[in-house]
CSV table of C-alpha atoms in Angstrom, one decimal:
chain,number,residue,atom,x,y,z
A,20,MET,CA,91.4,119.5,118.3
A,21,ILE,CA,88.5,117.2,117.8
A,22,THR,CA,87.2,114.3,119.8
A,23,SER,CA,84.2,112.4,118.8
A,24,GLY,CA,82.6,109.1,119.8
A,25,GLY,CA,81.4,106.4,117.4
A,26,SER,CA,79.6,103.2,117.7
A,27,ASP,CA,80.8,100.3,119.8
A,28,GLY,CA,82.6,102.6,122.2
A,29,TYR,CA,85.3,103.8,119.7
A,30,GLU,CA,86.5,107.4,120.0
A,31,LEU,CA,88.3,109.4,117.3
A,32,SER,CA,90.7,112.1,118.4
A,33,THR,CA,93.2,114.6,117.0
A,34,ASP,CA,94.9,115.1,120.4
A,35,PRO,CA,98.6,114.6,119.6
A,36,ASP,CA,99.4,113.8,123.3
A,37,ARG,CA,97.2,110.7,123.1
A,38,LEU,CA,99.1,109.2,120.1
A,39,ASP,CA,100.9,106.0,120.7
A,40,VAL,CA,103.8,106.7,118.4
A,41,GLU,CA,105.5,103.4,119.2
A,42,GLN,CA,102.3,101.6,118.1
A,43,VAL,CA,102.1,103.6,114.9
A,44,HIS,CA,105.7,102.8,114.2
A,45,ARG,CA,105.2,99.1,114.8
A,46,TRP,CA,102.1,99.1,112.5
A,47,LEU,CA,103.7,101.0,109.7
A,48,SER,CA,107.2,99.4,109.7
A,49,THR,CA,106.0,95.8,110.0
A,50,ASP,CA,102.5,95.5,108.5
A,51,ALA,CA,101.9,98.4,106.1
A,52,PHE,CA,103.3,97.5,102.6
A,53,TRP,CA,103.9,101.2,101.8
A,54,ALA,CA,106.1,101.8,104.9
A,55,LEU,CA,107.8,98.5,105.7
A,56,GLY,CA,111.1,99.1,107.4
A,57,ARG,CA,110.3,102.8,108.1
A,58,THR,CA,112.4,103.9,111.0
A,59,ARG,CA,111.1,105.1,114.4
A,60,GLU,CA,112.8,108.5,113.8
A,61,THR,CA,111.0,108.9,110.4
A,62,VAL,CA,107.7,108.1,112.0
A,63,GLU,CA,108.3,110.6,114.8
A,64,GLU,CA,109.3,113.3,112.3
A,65,SER,CA,106.2,112.6,110.1
A,66,VAL,CA,103.9,112.8,113.1
A,67,ARG,CA,105.4,116.1,114.2
A,68,GLY,CA,104.9,117.6,110.7
A,69,SER,CA,101.3,116.4,110.2
A,70,LEU,CA,97.7,116.6,111.5
A,71,ASN,CA,97.1,113.2,113.2
A,72,PHE,CA,93.9,111.3,113.6
A,73,ALA,CA,93.6,108.3,115.8
A,74,ILE,CA,90.8,106.0,116.9
A,75,TYR,CA,90.8,104.4,120.4
A,76,ASP,CA,88.7,101.5,121.6
A,77,ALA,CA,86.6,101.4,124.7
A,78,SER,CA,89.6,100.5,126.9
A,79,GLY,CA,91.6,103.5,125.5
A,80,ASP,CA,94.0,101.5,123.3
A,81,GLN,CA,94.8,103.1,119.9
A,82,VAL,CA,93.4,100.9,117.1
A,83,ALA,CA,93.7,103.1,114.0
A,84,TYR,CA,95.7,106.0,112.7
A,85,ALA,CA,95.8,108.4,109.8
A,86,ARG,CA,97.9,111.5,109.1
A,87,VAL,CA,97.4,114.5,106.9
A,88,VAL,CA,100.1,116.7,105.3
A,89,THR,CA,98.7,120.0,104.3
A,90,ASP,CA,99.3,123.7,103.8
A,91,ARG,CA,95.7,124.3,104.9
A,92,ALA,CA,95.2,126.5,101.8
A,93,THR,CA,95.5,124.6,98.6
A,94,PHE,CA,96.6,121.0,99.0
A,95,THR,CA,96.4,118.0,101.3
A,96,TRP,CA,97.8,114.5,101.2
A,97,LEU,CA,96.0,111.8,103.3
A,98,CYS,CA,98.4,109.0,104.2
A,99,ASP,CA,99.5,106.3,106.5
A,100,VAL,CA,95.9,105.2,107.1
A,101,TYR,CA,96.0,102.0,109.2
A,102,VAL,CA,93.4,100.0,111.1
A,103,ALA,CA,94.6,97.2,113.4
A,104,PRO,CA,93.7,93.8,112.0
A,105,ALA,CA,91.4,92.9,114.9
A,106,HIS,CA,89.3,96.1,114.3
A,107,ARG,CA,89.0,95.9,110.5
A,108,GLY,CA,85.6,95.5,108.9
A,109,LYS,CA,83.9,97.8,111.4
A,110,GLY,CA,83.9,101.0,109.3
A,111,LEU,CA,86.8,102.6,111.1
A,112,GLY,CA,88.7,103.4,107.9
A,113,THR,CA,85.7,105.1,106.4
A,114,TRP,CA,85.2,107.0,109.7
A,115,LEU,CA,88.8,108.2,109.6
A,116,ALA,CA,88.5,109.3,105.9
A,117,THR,CA,85.2,111.0,106.5
A,118,THR,CA,86.4,112.8,109.6
A,119,VAL,CA,89.5,114.0,107.7
A,120,ARG,CA,87.3,115.2,104.9
A,121,ASP,CA,85.0,117.1,107.3
A,122,HIS,CA,87.9,118.5,109.3
A,123,LEU,CA,89.5,119.9,106.1
A,124,ALA,CA,86.2,121.3,104.6
A,125,PRO,CA,86.5,124.8,106.0
A,126,TYR,CA,89.9,125.3,104.3
A,127,ARG,CA,88.2,124.9,100.8
A,128,LEU,CA,91.2,123.0,99.5
A,129,LYS,CA,91.6,122.6,95.8
A,130,ARG,CA,93.0,119.0,96.1
A,131,VAL,CA,92.9,116.3,98.7
A,132,LEU,CA,94.9,113.3,97.4
A,133,LEU,CA,95.6,109.9,98.6
A,134,SER,CA,97.1,106.7,97.2
A,135,THR,CA,95.6,103.2,97.8
A,136,LEU,CA,96.2,99.8,96.4
A,137,ASP,CA,93.2,98.0,97.8
A,138,ALA,CA,90.9,100.2,99.7
A,139,HIS,CA,89.1,102.2,97.0
A,140,GLU,CA,85.7,101.4,98.3
A,141,VAL,CA,86.6,102.7,101.8
A,142,TYR,CA,87.6,106.1,100.4
A,143,ALA,CA,84.7,106.2,97.9
A,144,LYS,CA,82.3,106.1,100.9
A,145,ALA,CA,83.9,109.3,102.1
A,146,GLY,CA,83.6,111.0,98.6
A,147,PHE,CA,87.0,110.2,97.1
A,148,SER,CA,87.1,109.2,93.4
A,149,PRO,CA,89.9,108.2,91.0
A,150,VAL,CA,92.1,111.0,89.8
A,151,PRO,CA,90.8,112.4,86.5
A,152,ASN,CA,93.6,112.8,84.0
A,153,PRO,CA,96.2,110.8,86.0
A,154,GLU,CA,98.6,111.4,83.0
A,155,ASN,CA,98.9,115.0,84.3
A,156,PHE,CA,100.5,113.9,87.6
A,157,MET,CA,104.2,113.2,87.9
A,158,ILE,CA,106.4,111.9,90.8
A,159,LEU,CA,109.9,112.5,91.9
A,160,ASN,CA,110.7,109.1,93.4
A,161,ALA,CA,114.1,108.9,95.1
A,162,GLU,CA,113.6,105.2,95.7
A,163,GLY,CA,113.5,104.4,92.0
């Protein structure tokens, strides 16, 4: 478990007992285009099966979230990265991505993937780059 402080009184933690799952569900199901309508049960199950990273403000309120799905040996998927609107533009997304990168470094993973529609520059600051040869990737998409 990691806990680290940042600027402006923010704190980043991987402590699962601190997560505000209700808040995460509200963010994802109502404001995150990739998860609109996601059920509370689905969010709870995804949290249980993932490494979770959260940022809290000086008052202790959760203001950002990211989760990581990994086998800790070969592959990781960084997903559900969300920063509350009032806290955007302060580098919190980059801090999340960088902390995830550093947390995973000892595993020497072959691939750490993510998908983004509009935050390429956030992830580039943490060392992510476009997938070389995207034509090699395929998807089984049950949603069509």
